[in-house]
Backbone as XML, in Angstrom:
<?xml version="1.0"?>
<chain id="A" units="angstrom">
  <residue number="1" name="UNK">
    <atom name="N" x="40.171" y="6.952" z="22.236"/>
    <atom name="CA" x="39.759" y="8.313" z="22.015"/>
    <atom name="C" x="40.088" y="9.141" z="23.259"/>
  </residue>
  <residue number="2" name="UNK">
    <atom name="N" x="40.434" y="10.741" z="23.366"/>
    <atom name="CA" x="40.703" y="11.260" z="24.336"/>
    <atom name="C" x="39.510" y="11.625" z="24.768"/>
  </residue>
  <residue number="3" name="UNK">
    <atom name="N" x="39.604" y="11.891" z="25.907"/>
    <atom name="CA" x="38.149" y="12.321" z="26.714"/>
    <atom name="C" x="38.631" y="13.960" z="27.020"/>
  </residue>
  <residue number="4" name="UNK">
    <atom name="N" x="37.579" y="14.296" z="27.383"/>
    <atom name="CA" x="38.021" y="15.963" z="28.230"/>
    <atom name="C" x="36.670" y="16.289" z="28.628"/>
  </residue>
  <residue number="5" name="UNK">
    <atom name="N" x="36.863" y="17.128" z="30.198"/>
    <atom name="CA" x="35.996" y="17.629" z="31.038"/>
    <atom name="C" x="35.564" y="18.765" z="30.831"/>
  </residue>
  <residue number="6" name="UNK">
    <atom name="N" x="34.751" y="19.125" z="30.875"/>
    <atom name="CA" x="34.207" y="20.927" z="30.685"/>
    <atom name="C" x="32.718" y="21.039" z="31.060"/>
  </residue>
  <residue number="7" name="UNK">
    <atom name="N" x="32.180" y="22.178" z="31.490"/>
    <atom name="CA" x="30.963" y="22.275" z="31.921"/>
    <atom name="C" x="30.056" y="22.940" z="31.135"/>
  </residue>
  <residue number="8" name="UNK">
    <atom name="N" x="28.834" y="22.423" z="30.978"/>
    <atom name="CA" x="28.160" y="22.890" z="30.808"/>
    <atom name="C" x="26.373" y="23.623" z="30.923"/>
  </residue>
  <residue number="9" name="UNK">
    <atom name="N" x="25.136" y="24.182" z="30.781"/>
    <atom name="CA" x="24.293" y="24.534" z="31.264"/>
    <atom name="C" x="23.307" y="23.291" z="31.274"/>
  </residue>
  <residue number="10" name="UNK">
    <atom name="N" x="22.146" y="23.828" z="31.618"/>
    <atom name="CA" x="20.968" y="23.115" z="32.055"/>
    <atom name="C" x="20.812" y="22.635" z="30.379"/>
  </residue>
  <residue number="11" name="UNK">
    <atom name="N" x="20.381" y="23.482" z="29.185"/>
    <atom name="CA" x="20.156" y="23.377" z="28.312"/>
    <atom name="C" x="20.641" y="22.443" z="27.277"/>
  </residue>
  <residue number="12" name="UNK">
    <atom name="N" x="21.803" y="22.825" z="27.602"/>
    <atom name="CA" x="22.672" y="21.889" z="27.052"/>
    <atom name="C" x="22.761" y="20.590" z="27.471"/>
  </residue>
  <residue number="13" name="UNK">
    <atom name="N" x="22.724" y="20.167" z="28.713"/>
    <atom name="CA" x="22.392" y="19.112" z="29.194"/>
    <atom name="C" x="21.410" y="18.272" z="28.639"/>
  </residue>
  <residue number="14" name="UNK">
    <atom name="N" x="20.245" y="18.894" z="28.164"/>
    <atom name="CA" x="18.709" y="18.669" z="27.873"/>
    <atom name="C" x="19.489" y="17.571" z="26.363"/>
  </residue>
  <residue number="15" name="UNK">
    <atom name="N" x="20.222" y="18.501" z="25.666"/>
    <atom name="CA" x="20.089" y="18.270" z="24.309"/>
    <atom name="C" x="20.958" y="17.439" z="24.273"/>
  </residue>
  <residue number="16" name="UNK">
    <atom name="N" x="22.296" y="17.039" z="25.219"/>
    <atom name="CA" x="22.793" y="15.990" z="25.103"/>
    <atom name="C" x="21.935" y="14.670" z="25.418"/>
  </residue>
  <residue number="17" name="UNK">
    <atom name="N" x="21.462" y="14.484" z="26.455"/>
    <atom name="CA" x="20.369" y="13.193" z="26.685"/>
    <atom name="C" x="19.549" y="13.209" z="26.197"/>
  </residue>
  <residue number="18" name="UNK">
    <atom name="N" x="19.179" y="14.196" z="25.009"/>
    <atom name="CA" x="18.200" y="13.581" z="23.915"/>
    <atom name="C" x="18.924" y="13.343" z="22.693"/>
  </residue>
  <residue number="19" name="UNK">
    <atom name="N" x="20.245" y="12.624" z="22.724"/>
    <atom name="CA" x="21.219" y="12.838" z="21.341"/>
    <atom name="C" x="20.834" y="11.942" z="20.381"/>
  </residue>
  <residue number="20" name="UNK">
    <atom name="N" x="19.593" y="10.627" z="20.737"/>
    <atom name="CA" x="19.813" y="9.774" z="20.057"/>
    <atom name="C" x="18.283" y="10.186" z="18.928"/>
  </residue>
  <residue number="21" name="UNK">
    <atom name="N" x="17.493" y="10.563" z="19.740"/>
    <atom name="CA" x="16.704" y="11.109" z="19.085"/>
    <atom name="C" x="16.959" y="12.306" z="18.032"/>
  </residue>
  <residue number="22" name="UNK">
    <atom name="N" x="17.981" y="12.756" z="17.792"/>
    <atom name="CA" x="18.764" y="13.818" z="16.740"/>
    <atom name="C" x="19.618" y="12.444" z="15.850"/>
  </residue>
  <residue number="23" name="UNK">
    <atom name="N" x="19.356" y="11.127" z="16.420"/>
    <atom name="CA" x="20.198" y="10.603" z="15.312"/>
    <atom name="C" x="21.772" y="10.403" z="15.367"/>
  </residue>
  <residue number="24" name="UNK">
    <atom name="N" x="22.151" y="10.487" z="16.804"/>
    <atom name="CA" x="23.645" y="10.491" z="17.007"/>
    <atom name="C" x="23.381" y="9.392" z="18.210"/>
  </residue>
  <residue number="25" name="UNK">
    <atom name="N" x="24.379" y="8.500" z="18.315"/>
    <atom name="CA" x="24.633" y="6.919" z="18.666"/>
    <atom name="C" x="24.683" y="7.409" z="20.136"/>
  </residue>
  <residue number="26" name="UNK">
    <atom name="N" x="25.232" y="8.674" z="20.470"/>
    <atom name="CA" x="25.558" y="8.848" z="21.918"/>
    <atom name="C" x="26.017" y="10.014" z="21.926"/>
  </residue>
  <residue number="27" name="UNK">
    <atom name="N" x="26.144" y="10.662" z="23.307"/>
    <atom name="CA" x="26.919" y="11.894" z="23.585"/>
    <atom name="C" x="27.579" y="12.754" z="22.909"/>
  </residue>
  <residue number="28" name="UNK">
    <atom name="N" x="28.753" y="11.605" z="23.080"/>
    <atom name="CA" x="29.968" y="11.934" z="22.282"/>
    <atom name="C" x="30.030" y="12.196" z="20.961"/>
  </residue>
  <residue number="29" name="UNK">
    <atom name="N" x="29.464" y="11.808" z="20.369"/>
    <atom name="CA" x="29.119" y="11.752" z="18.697"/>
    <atom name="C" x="28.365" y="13.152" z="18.438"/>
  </residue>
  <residue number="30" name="UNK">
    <atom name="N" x="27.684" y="13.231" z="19.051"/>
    <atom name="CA" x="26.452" y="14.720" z="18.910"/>
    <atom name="C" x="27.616" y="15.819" z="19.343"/>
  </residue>
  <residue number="31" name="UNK">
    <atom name="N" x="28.686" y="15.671" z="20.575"/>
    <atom name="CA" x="29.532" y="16.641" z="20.382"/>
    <atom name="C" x="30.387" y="16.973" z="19.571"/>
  </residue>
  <residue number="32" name="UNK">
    <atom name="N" x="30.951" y="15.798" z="18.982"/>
    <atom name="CA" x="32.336" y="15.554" z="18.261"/>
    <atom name="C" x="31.620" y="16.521" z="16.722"/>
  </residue>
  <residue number="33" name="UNK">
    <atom name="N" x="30.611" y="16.142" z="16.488"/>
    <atom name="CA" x="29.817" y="16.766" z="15.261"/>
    <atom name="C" x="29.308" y="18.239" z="15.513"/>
  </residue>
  <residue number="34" name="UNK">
    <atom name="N" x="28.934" y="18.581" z="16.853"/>
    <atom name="CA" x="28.549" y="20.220" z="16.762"/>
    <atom name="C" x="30.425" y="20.454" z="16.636"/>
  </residue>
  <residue number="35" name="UNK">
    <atom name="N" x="31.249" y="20.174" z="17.078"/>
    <atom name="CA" x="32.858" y="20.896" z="17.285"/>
    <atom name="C" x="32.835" y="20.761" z="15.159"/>
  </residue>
  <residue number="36" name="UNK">
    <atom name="N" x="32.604" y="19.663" z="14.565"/>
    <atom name="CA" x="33.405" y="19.472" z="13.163"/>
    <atom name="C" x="32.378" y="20.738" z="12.382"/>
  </residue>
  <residue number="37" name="UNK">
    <atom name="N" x="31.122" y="21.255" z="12.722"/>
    <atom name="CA" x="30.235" y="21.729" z="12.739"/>
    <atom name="C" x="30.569" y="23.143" z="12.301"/>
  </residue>
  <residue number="38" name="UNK">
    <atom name="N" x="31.079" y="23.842" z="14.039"/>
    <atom name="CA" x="31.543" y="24.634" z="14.361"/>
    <atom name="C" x="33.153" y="24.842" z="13.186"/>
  </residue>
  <residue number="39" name="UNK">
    <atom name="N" x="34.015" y="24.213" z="13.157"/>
    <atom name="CA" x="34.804" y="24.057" z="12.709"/>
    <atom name="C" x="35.030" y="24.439" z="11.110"/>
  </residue>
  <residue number="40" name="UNK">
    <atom name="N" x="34.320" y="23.615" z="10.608"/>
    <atom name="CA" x="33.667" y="24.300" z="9.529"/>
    <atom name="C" x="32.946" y="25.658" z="9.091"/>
  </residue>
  <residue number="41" name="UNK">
    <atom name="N" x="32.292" y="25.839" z="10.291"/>
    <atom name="CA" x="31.822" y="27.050" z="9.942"/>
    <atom name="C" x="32.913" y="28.174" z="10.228"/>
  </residue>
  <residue number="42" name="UNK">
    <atom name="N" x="33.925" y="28.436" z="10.746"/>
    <atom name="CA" x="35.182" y="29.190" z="10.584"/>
    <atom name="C" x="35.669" y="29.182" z="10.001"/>
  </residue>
  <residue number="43" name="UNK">
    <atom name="N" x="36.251" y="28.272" z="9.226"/>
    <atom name="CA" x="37.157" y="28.019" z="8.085"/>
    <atom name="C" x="36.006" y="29.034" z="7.043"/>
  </residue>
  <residue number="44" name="UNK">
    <atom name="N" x="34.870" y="28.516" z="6.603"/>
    <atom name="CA" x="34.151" y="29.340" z="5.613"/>
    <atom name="C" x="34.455" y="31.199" z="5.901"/>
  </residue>
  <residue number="45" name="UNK">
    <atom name="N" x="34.116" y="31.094" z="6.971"/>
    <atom name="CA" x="34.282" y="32.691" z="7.543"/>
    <atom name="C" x="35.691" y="33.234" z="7.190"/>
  </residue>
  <residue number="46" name="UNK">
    <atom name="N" x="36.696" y="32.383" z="7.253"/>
    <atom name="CA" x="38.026" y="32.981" z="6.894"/>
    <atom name="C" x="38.027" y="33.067" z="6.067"/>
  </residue>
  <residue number="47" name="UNK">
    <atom name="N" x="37.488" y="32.424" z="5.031"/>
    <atom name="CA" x="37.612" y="31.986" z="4.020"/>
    <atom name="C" x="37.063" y="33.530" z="3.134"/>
  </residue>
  <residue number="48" name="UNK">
    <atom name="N" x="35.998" y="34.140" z="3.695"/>
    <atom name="CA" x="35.043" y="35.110" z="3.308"/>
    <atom name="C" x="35.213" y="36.052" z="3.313"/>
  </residue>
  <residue number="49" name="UNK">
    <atom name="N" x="36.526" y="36.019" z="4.986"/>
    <atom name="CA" x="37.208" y="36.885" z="5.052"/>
    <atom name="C" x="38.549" y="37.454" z="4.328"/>
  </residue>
  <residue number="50" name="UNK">
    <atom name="N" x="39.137" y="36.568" z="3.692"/>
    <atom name="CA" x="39.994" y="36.899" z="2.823"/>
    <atom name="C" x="39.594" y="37.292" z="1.741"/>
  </residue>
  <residue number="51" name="UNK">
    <atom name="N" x="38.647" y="36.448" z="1.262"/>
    <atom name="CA" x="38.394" y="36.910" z="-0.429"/>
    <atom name="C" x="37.907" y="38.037" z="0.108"/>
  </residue>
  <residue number="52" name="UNK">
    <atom name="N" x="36.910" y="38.971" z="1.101"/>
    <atom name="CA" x="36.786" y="40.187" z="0.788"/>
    <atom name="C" x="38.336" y="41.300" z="0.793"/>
  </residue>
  <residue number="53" name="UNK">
    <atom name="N" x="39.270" y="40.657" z="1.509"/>
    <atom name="CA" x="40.244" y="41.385" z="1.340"/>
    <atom name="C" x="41.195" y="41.466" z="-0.031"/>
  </residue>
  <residue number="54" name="UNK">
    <atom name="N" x="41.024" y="40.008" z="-0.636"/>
    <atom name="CA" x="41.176" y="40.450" z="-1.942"/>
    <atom name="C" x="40.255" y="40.846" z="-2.717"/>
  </residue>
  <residue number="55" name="UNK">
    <atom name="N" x="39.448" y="41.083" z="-2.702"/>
    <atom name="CA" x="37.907" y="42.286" z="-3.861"/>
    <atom name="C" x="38.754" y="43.385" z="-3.259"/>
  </residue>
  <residue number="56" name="UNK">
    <atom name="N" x="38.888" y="43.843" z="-2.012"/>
    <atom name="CA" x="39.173" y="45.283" z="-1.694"/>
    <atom name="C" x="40.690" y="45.207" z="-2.306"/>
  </residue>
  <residue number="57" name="UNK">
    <atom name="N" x="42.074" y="44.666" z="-2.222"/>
    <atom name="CA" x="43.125" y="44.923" z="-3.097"/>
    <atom name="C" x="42.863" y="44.877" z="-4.881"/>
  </residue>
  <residue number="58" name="UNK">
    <atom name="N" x="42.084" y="44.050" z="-5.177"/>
    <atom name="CA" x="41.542" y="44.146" z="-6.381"/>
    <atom name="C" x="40.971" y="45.281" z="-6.721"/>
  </residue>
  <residue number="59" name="UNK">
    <atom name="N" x="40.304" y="45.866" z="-6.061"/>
    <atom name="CA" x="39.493" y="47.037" z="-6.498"/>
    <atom name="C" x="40.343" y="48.564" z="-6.143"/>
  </residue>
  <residue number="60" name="UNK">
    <atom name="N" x="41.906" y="48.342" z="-5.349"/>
    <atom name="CA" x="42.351" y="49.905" z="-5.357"/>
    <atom name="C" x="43.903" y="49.375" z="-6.029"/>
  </residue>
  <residue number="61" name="UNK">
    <atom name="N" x="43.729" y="48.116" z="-6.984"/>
    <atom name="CA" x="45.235" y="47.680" z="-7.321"/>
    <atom name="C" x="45.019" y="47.896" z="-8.625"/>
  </residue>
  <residue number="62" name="UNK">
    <atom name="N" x="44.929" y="48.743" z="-9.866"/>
    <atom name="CA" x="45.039" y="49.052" z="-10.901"/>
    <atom name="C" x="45.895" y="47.494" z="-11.665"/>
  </residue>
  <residue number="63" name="UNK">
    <atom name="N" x="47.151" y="47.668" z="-11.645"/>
    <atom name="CA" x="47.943" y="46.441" z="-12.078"/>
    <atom name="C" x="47.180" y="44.667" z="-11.633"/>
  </residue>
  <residue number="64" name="UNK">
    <atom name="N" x="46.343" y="44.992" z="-10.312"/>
    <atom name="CA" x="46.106" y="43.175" z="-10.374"/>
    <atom name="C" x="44.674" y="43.499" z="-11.256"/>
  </residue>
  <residue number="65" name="UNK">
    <atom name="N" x="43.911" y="44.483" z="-11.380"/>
    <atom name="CA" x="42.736" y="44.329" z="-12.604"/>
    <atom name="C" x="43.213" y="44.172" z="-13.495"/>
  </residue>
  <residue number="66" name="UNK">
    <atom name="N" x="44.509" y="45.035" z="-14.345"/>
    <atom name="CA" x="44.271" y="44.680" z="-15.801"/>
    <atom name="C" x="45.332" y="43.334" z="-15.718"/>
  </residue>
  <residue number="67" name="UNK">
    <atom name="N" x="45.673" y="43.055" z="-14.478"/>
    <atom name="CA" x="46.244" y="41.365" z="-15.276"/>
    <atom name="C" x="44.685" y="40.618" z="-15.015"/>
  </residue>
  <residue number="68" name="UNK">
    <atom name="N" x="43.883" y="40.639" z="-14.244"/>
    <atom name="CA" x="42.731" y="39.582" z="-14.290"/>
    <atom name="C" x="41.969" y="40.137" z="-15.616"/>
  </residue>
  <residue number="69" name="UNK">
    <atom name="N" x="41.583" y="41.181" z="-16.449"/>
    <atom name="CA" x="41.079" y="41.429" z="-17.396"/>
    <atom name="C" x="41.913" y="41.252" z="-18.232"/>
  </residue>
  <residue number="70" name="UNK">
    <atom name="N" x="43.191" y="41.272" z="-18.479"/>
    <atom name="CA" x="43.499" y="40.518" z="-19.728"/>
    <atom name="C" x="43.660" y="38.979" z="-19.658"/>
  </residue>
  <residue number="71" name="UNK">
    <atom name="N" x="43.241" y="38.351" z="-18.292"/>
    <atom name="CA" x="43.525" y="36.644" z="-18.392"/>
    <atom name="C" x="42.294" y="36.685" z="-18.571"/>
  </residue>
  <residue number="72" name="UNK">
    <atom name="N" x="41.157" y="37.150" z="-18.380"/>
    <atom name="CA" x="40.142" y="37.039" z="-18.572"/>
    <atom name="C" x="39.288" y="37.320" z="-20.224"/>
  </residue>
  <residue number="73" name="UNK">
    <atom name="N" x="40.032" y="38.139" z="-21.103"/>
    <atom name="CA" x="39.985" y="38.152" z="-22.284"/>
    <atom name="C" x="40.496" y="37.070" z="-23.095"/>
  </residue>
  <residue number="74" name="UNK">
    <atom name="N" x="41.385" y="36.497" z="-22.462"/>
    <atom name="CA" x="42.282" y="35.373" z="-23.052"/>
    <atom name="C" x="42.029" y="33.902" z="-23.131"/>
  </residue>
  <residue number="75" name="UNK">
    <atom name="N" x="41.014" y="34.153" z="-22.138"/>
    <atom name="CA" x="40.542" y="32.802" z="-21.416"/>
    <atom name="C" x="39.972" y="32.129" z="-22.854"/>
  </residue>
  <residue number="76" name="UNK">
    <atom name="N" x="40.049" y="30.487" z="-23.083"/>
    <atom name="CA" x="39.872" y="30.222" z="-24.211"/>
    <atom name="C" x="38.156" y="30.129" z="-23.785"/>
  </residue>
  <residue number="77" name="UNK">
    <atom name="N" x="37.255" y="29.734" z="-24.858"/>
    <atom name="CA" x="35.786" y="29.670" z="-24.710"/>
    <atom name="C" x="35.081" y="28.443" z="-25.519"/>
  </residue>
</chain>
């Protein structure tokens, strides 16, 4: 596994040497999981962020409504 150096506060400190008590084997594990954490939580955000940019082209694009309202009439049931 790669390692890497970086600093961090008092606080943070706290919550790494209590990692096992959160249920993580060690250190490393409690970090590797706030980063997949973190990670995740961006992807959603982009994610949130696009679809609002398509509601807003949807909503001043005349032609992409009536193709989603007529696939949407069509749709079998």
């Amino acid at each position: 596994m790669i390692q890497a150096k970086f600093s961090i506060d008092e606080a943070h400190l706290m919550v790494l040497e209590e990692c096992q008590k959160y249920g993580f084997k060690d250190k490393s594990a409690l970090v590797r999981a706030a980063i997949d954490l973190l990670t995740a939580q961006l992807e959603r955000q982009r994610l949130q962020e696009s679809a609002a940019l398509y509601a807003e082209v949807y909503e001043q694009d005349d032609e992409s409504r009536e193709w989603m309202e007529a696939d949407v009439t069509e749709w079998p049931k």
